[in-house]
């Protein structure tokens, strides 16, 4: 099972680069991305009691603040709209309502939402695996028609999920395409109830 590490860049923070692993819960920070990577791998090695050469696969993500929103993307990923040939982030920033309104609403409610850039044909499991029970992820993808499709995934321990429908982190949800999920959300969102450890092991 892979560990997902989220590197957050915040120039106003003394450490500038902080990290946290999911599900390992490794956390820390450093002045540079290279130092943060080394610190994370040292933490993961100690947490799993294995040599660094025996670590499980690691998927890296980077977060940064863009126009007042925390935005996350997988390291090395390129998200482009096929119709307009524009980058997804470019389209998202030009949007004046919808997703950005939801980010504002959640922030004002005391939640710290993170906009996660995704591909419409990727499976929801790629998002669930980088999500803790405390997270609020605004999943955004190109609809290949020059606009943004989006939906809300909230962990069952996250504040602000009152009144939202609840879904279980199960095989059916994991096999759902991102675009299919956001179409069923219709801007409302879902609270994800995490699988039990026994379910994950099986």
CSV table of N, CA and C in Angstrom, one decimal, residues 20-121:
chain,number,residue,atom,x,y,z
A,20,UNK,N,3.0,16.1,5.4
A,20,UNK,CA,2.3,15.1,6.2
A,20,UNK,C,2.0,13.9,5.3
A,21,UNK,N,2.1,12.7,5.9
A,21,UNK,CA,1.9,11.5,5.1
A,21,UNK,C,0.5,10.9,5.4
A,22,UNK,N,-0.1,10.3,4.4
A,22,UNK,CA,-1.3,9.6,4.6
A,22,UNK,C,-1.2,8.2,3.9
A,23,UNK,N,-1.4,7.1,4.7
A,23,UNK,CA,-1.9,7.1,6.1
A,23,UNK,C,-0.8,7.1,7.2
A,24,UNK,N,0.5,7.2,6.8
A,24,UNK,CA,1.5,7.1,7.8
A,24,UNK,C,1.5,8.1,8.9
A,25,UNK,N,0.9,9.3,8.7
A,25,UNK,CA,0.8,10.4,9.6
A,25,UNK,C,2.2,10.9,10.0
A,26,UNK,N,3.2,10.6,9.1
A,26,UNK,CA,4.5,11.3,9.3
A,26,UNK,C,4.3,12.8,9.1
A,27,UNK,N,4.9,13.6,9.9
A,27,UNK,CA,4.7,15.1,9.7
A,27,UNK,C,6.0,15.8,10.1
A,28,UNK,N,6.2,16.9,9.5
A,28,UNK,CA,7.4,17.7,9.8
A,28,UNK,C,7.6,18.9,8.9
A,29,UNK,N,8.8,19.4,8.8
A,29,UNK,CA,9.0,20.5,7.9
A,29,UNK,C,10.4,20.8,7.7
A,30,UNK,N,10.8,21.6,6.7
A,30,UNK,CA,12.1,22.0,6.4
A,30,UNK,C,12.1,23.3,5.6
A,31,UNK,N,13.3,23.7,5.3
A,31,UNK,CA,13.5,25.0,4.6
A,31,UNK,C,13.4,24.8,3.0
A,32,UNK,N,13.7,23.6,2.6
A,32,UNK,CA,13.7,23.3,1.1
A,32,UNK,C,12.9,22.0,0.9
A,33,UNK,N,12.5,21.8,-0.3
A,33,UNK,CA,11.8,20.6,-0.7
A,33,UNK,C,12.7,19.4,-0.6
A,34,UNK,N,13.9,19.5,-0.9
A,34,UNK,CA,14.9,18.4,-0.8
A,34,UNK,C,15.1,18.0,0.6
A,35,UNK,N,15.2,18.9,1.5
A,35,UNK,CA,15.3,18.6,3.0
A,35,UNK,C,14.0,18.0,3.5
A,36,UNK,N,12.9,18.5,3.0
A,36,UNK,CA,11.6,17.9,3.5
A,36,UNK,C,11.4,16.5,3.0
A,37,UNK,N,11.8,16.2,1.8
A,37,UNK,CA,11.8,14.8,1.3
A,37,UNK,C,12.6,13.9,2.1
A,38,UNK,N,13.8,14.3,2.4
A,38,UNK,CA,14.7,13.5,3.2
A,38,UNK,C,14.2,13.3,4.6
A,39,UNK,N,13.6,14.3,5.2
A,39,UNK,CA,13.0,14.2,6.6
A,39,UNK,C,11.8,13.3,6.6
A,40,UNK,N,11.0,13.4,5.6
A,40,UNK,CA,9.8,12.6,5.5
A,40,UNK,C,10.2,11.1,5.4
A,41,UNK,N,11.2,10.8,4.5
A,41,UNK,CA,11.6,9.4,4.3
A,41,UNK,C,12.3,8.8,5.6
A,42,UNK,N,13.0,9.7,6.3
A,42,UNK,CA,13.5,9.2,7.6
A,42,UNK,C,12.4,8.9,8.6
A,43,UNK,N,11.4,9.8,8.6
A,43,UNK,CA,10.3,9.5,9.5
A,43,UNK,C,9.5,8.3,9.1
A,44,UNK,N,9.3,8.1,7.8
A,44,UNK,CA,8.5,6.9,7.4
A,44,UNK,C,9.3,5.6,7.7
A,45,UNK,N,10.6,5.7,7.5
A,45,UNK,CA,11.5,4.5,7.8
A,45,UNK,C,11.4,4.1,9.3
A,46,UNK,N,11.4,5.2,10.1
A,46,UNK,CA,11.3,4.9,11.6
A,46,UNK,C,9.9,4.4,11.9
A,47,UNK,N,8.9,5.0,11.3
A,47,UNK,CA,7.5,4.6,11.6
A,47,UNK,C,7.2,3.1,11.3
A,48,UNK,N,7.8,2.7,10.1
A,48,UNK,CA,7.6,1.3,9.7
A,48,UNK,C,8.6,0.3,10.1
A,49,UNK,N,9.7,0.8,10.8
A,49,UNK,CA,10.8,0.0,11.2
A,49,UNK,C,11.4,-0.8,10.1
A,50,UNK,N,11.7,-0.1,9.0
A,50,UNK,CA,12.3,-0.7,7.9
A,50,UNK,C,13.5,0.2,7.4
A,51,UNK,N,14.4,-0.4,6.6
A,51,UNK,CA,15.5,0.4,6.0
A,51,UNK,C,14.8,1.3,4.9
A,52,UNK,N,15.5,2.4,4.6
A,52,UNK,CA,14.9,3.3,3.7
A,52,UNK,C,14.8,2.7,2.3
A,53,UNK,N,15.6,1.7,2.0
A,53,UNK,CA,15.6,1.0,0.7
A,53,UNK,C,14.4,0.1,0.6
A,54,UNK,N,13.7,-0.2,1.8
A,54,UNK,CA,12.6,-1.1,1.8
A,54,UNK,C,11.2,-0.4,2.0
A,55,UNK,N,11.2,0.9,1.8
A,55,UNK,CA,10.0,1.7,2.0
A,55,UNK,C,9.0,1.4,0.9
A,56,UNK,N,7.7,1.5,1.3
A,56,UNK,CA,6.7,1.2,0.2
A,56,UNK,C,6.7,2.3,-0.8
A,57,UNK,N,5.9,2.2,-1.9
A,57,UNK,CA,5.8,3.2,-2.9
A,57,UNK,C,5.3,4.5,-2.3
A,58,UNK,N,5.8,5.6,-2.7
A,58,UNK,CA,5.4,6.9,-2.2
A,58,UNK,C,4.9,7.8,-3.3
A,59,UNK,N,3.7,8.4,-3.1
A,59,UNK,CA,3.2,9.3,-4.1
A,59,UNK,C,3.3,10.7,-3.5
A,60,UNK,N,3.9,11.6,-4.3
A,60,UNK,CA,4.1,12.9,-3.8
A,60,UNK,C,3.1,13.9,-4.3
A,61,UNK,N,2.7,14.8,-3.5
A,61,UNK,CA,1.8,15.9,-3.9
A,61,UNK,C,2.3,17.2,-3.4
A,62,UNK,N,2.0,18.3,-4.1
A,62,UNK,CA,2.5,19.6,-3.7
A,62,UNK,C,1.3,20.5,-3.5
A,63,UNK,N,1.3,21.3,-2.4
A,63,UNK,CA,0.2,22.2,-2.1
A,63,UNK,C,0.8,23.7,-2.0
A,64,UNK,N,0.1,24.6,-2.6
A,64,UNK,CA,0.4,26.0,-2.5
A,64,UNK,C,-0.8,26.9,-2.5
A,65,UNK,N,-0.6,28.1,-2.0
A,65,UNK,CA,-1.8,29.0,-2.0
A,65,UNK,C,-1.8,29.8,-3.3
A,66,UNK,N,-2.9,29.7,-4.0
A,66,UNK,CA,-3.1,30.4,-5.3
A,66,UNK,C,-4.4,31.2,-5.2
A,67,UNK,N,-4.3,32.5,-5.3
A,67,UNK,CA,-5.4,33.4,-5.2
A,67,UNK,C,-6.3,33.2,-4.0
A,68,UNK,N,-5.6,32.9,-2.9
A,68,UNK,CA,-6.3,32.8,-1.6
A,68,UNK,C,-6.8,31.4,-1.3
A,69,UNK,N,-6.6,30.4,-2.3
A,69,UNK,CA,-7.1,29.0,-2.1
A,69,UNK,C,-5.8,28.1,-2.0
A,70,UNK,N,-6.0,27.1,-1.1
A,70,UNK,CA,-4.9,26.0,-1.1
A,70,UNK,C,-5.3,25.1,-2.3
A,71,UNK,N,-4.3,24.9,-3.1
A,71,UNK,CA,-4.4,24.1,-4.3
A,71,UNK,C,-3.4,22.9,-4.3
A,72,UNK,N,-3.8,21.7,-4.5
A,72,UNK,CA,-2.9,20.5,-4.5
A,72,UNK,C,-2.9,19.8,-5.8
A,73,UNK,N,-1.8,19.4,-6.2
A,73,UNK,CA,-1.6,18.5,-7.4
A,73,UNK,C,-0.6,17.5,-7.2
A,74,UNK,N,-0.7,16.4,-7.9
A,74,UNK,CA,0.3,15.3,-7.8
A,74,UNK,C,1.6,15.9,-8.5
A,75,UNK,N,2.7,15.6,-7.9
A,75,UNK,CA,4.0,16.1,-8.5
A,75,UNK,C,4.2,15.4,-9.9
A,76,UNK,N,4.4,16.3,-10.9
A,76,UNK,CA,4.6,15.8,-12.2
A,76,UNK,C,3.4,15.7,-13.1
A,77,UNK,N,2.2,15.9,-12.5
A,77,UNK,CA,0.9,15.8,-13.2
A,77,UNK,C,0.7,17.1,-14.1
A,78,UNK,N,0.1,16.9,-15.2
A,78,UNK,CA,-0.3,18.0,-16.1
A,78,UNK,C,-1.8,17.9,-16.4
A,79,UNK,N,-2.6,18.9,-16.0
A,79,UNK,CA,-4.0,18.9,-16.1
A,79,UNK,C,-4.4,19.9,-17.1
A,80,UNK,N,-4.9,19.5,-18.3
A,80,UNK,CA,-5.2,20.4,-19.4
A,80,UNK,C,-6.5,20.1,-20.0
A,81,UNK,N,-7.3,21.1,-20.3
A,81,UNK,CA,-8.6,20.9,-21.0
A,81,UNK,C,-8.4,20.6,-22.5
A,82,UNK,N,-9.0,19.6,-22.9
A,82,UNK,CA,-8.8,19.1,-24.3
A,82,UNK,C,-9.4,20.1,-25.3
A,83,UNK,N,-10.5,20.7,-25.0
A,83,UNK,CA,-11.3,21.5,-25.9
A,83,UNK,C,-10.5,22.9,-26.1
A,84,UNK,N,-10.2,23.5,-25.0
A,84,UNK,CA,-9.6,24.9,-25.0
A,84,UNK,C,-8.1,24.9,-25.1
A,85,UNK,N,-7.5,23.7,-24.7
A,85,UNK,CA,-6.1,23.6,-24.6
A,85,UNK,C,-5.5,24.5,-23.5
A,86,UNK,N,-6.3,24.9,-22.6
A,86,UNK,CA,-5.9,25.6,-21.4
A,86,UNK,C,-5.6,24.7,-20.3
A,87,UNK,N,-4.7,25.2,-19.4
A,87,UNK,CA,-4.4,24.4,-18.2
A,87,UNK,C,-5.6,24.5,-17.2
A,88,UNK,N,-5.9,23.4,-16.5
A,88,UNK,CA,-7.1,23.4,-15.6
A,88,UNK,C,-7.0,24.5,-14.6
A,89,UNK,N,-5.8,24.8,-14.0
A,89,UNK,CA,-5.7,25.8,-13.0
A,89,UNK,C,-6.1,27.2,-13.6
A,90,UNK,N,-5.7,27.4,-14.9
A,90,UNK,CA,-6.0,28.7,-15.5
A,90,UNK,C,-7.5,28.9,-15.7
A,91,UNK,N,-8.2,27.8,-16.0
A,91,UNK,CA,-9.6,27.9,-16.2
A,91,UNK,C,-10.3,28.1,-14.8
A,92,UNK,N,-9.8,27.4,-13.8
A,92,UNK,CA,-10.4,27.5,-12.5
A,92,UNK,C,-10.2,28.9,-11.9
A,93,UNK,N,-9.1,29.5,-12.2
A,93,UNK,CA,-8.9,30.9,-11.6
A,93,UNK,C,-9.7,31.9,-12.4
A,94,UNK,N,-10.1,31.6,-13.6
A,94,UNK,CA,-11.0,32.5,-14.4
A,94,UNK,C,-12.4,32.4,-14.0
A,95,UNK,N,-12.8,31.3,-13.3
A,95,UNK,CA,-14.2,31.1,-12.9
A,95,UNK,C,-14.5,32.0,-11.8
A,96,UNK,N,-15.7,32.6,-11.8
A,96,UNK,CA,-16.1,33.6,-10.8
A,96,UNK,C,-17.1,33.1,-9.8
A,97,UNK,N,-17.6,31.9,-10.0
A,97,UNK,CA,-18.6,31.4,-9.1
A,97,UNK,C,-18.4,29.9,-8.9
A,98,UNK,N,-19.4,29.3,-8.3
A,98,UNK,CA,-19.3,27.8,-8.1
A,98,UNK,C,-18.2,27.3,-7.2
A,99,UNK,N,-17.2,26.8,-7.7
A,99,UNK,CA,-16.1,26.2,-6.9
A,99,UNK,C,-15.5,27.2,-5.9
A,100,UNK,N,-15.2,28.4,-6.4
A,100,UNK,CA,-14.6,29.4,-5.6
A,100,UNK,C,-15.5,29.9,-4.5
A,101,UNK,N,-16.8,30.0,-4.8
A,101,UNK,CA,-17.8,30.3,-3.8
A,101,UNK,C,-17.9,29.3,-2.7
A,102,UNK,N,-17.7,28.0,-3.1
A,102,UNK,CA,-17.7,26.9,-2.1
A,102,UNK,C,-16.5,27.0,-1.2
A,103,UNK,N,-15.4,27.3,-1.8
A,103,UNK,CA,-14.1,27.4,-1.0
A,103,UNK,C,-14.3,28.6,0.0
A,104,UNK,N,-14.9,29.7,-0.4
A,104,UNK,CA,-15.2,30.8,0.5
A,104,UNK,C,-16.1,30.4,1.6
A,105,UNK,N,-17.2,29.7,1.2
A,105,UNK,CA,-18.2,29.3,2.2
A,105,UNK,C,-17.6,28.4,3.3
A,106,UNK,N,-16.8,27.4,2.8
A,106,UNK,CA,-16.2,26.5,3.8
A,106,UNK,C,-15.2,27.2,4.7
A,107,UNK,N,-14.4,28.1,4.1
A,107,UNK,CA,-13.4,28.9,4.9
A,107,UNK,C,-14.1,29.7,6.0
A,108,UNK,N,-15.2,30.4,5.6
A,108,UNK,CA,-16.0,31.2,6.5
A,108,UNK,C,-16.6,30.3,7.6
A,109,UNK,N,-16.8,29.0,7.3
A,109,UNK,CA,-17.4,28.1,8.3
A,109,UNK,C,-16.3,27.5,9.2
A,110,UNK,N,-15.1,27.9,9.0
A,110,UNK,CA,-14.0,27.4,9.9
A,110,UNK,C,-13.3,26.2,9.4
A,111,UNK,N,-13.6,25.8,8.1
A,111,UNK,CA,-13.0,24.6,7.5
A,111,UNK,C,-11.8,25.1,6.7
A,112,UNK,N,-10.8,24.3,6.5
A,112,UNK,CA,-9.7,24.6,5.6
A,112,UNK,C,-9.8,23.7,4.4
A,113,UNK,N,-10.5,24.2,3.4
A,113,UNK,CA,-10.6,23.3,2.2
A,113,UNK,C,-9.4,23.4,1.3
A,114,UNK,N,-9.1,22.3,0.6
A,114,UNK,CA,-8.0,22.2,-0.3
A,114,UNK,C,-8.6,21.8,-1.7
A,115,UNK,N,-8.3,22.6,-2.7
A,115,UNK,CA,-8.7,22.3,-4.1
A,115,UNK,C,-7.7,21.3,-4.6
A,116,UNK,N,-8.2,20.1,-5.0
A,116,UNK,CA,-7.3,19.0,-5.5
A,116,UNK,C,-7.6,18.9,-7.0
A,117,UNK,N,-6.5,19.1,-7.8
A,117,UNK,CA,-6.7,19.0,-9.3
A,117,UNK,C,-6.6,17.5,-9.7
A,118,UNK,N,-7.6,17.1,-10.5
A,118,UNK,CA,-7.7,15.7,-10.9
A,118,UNK,C,-8.0,15.6,-12.3
A,119,UNK,N,-7.9,14.3,-12.8
A,119,UNK,CA,-8.3,14.0,-14.2
A,119,UNK,C,-9.7,13.4,-14.2
A,120,UNK,N,-10.6,13.7,-15.1
A,120,UNK,CA,-12.0,13.2,-15.0
A,120,UNK,C,-12.1,11.7,-15.1
A,121,UNK,N,-11.2,11.1,-15.8
A,121,UNK,CA,-11.3,9.6,-15.9
A,121,UNK,C,-10.5,8.8,-14.8
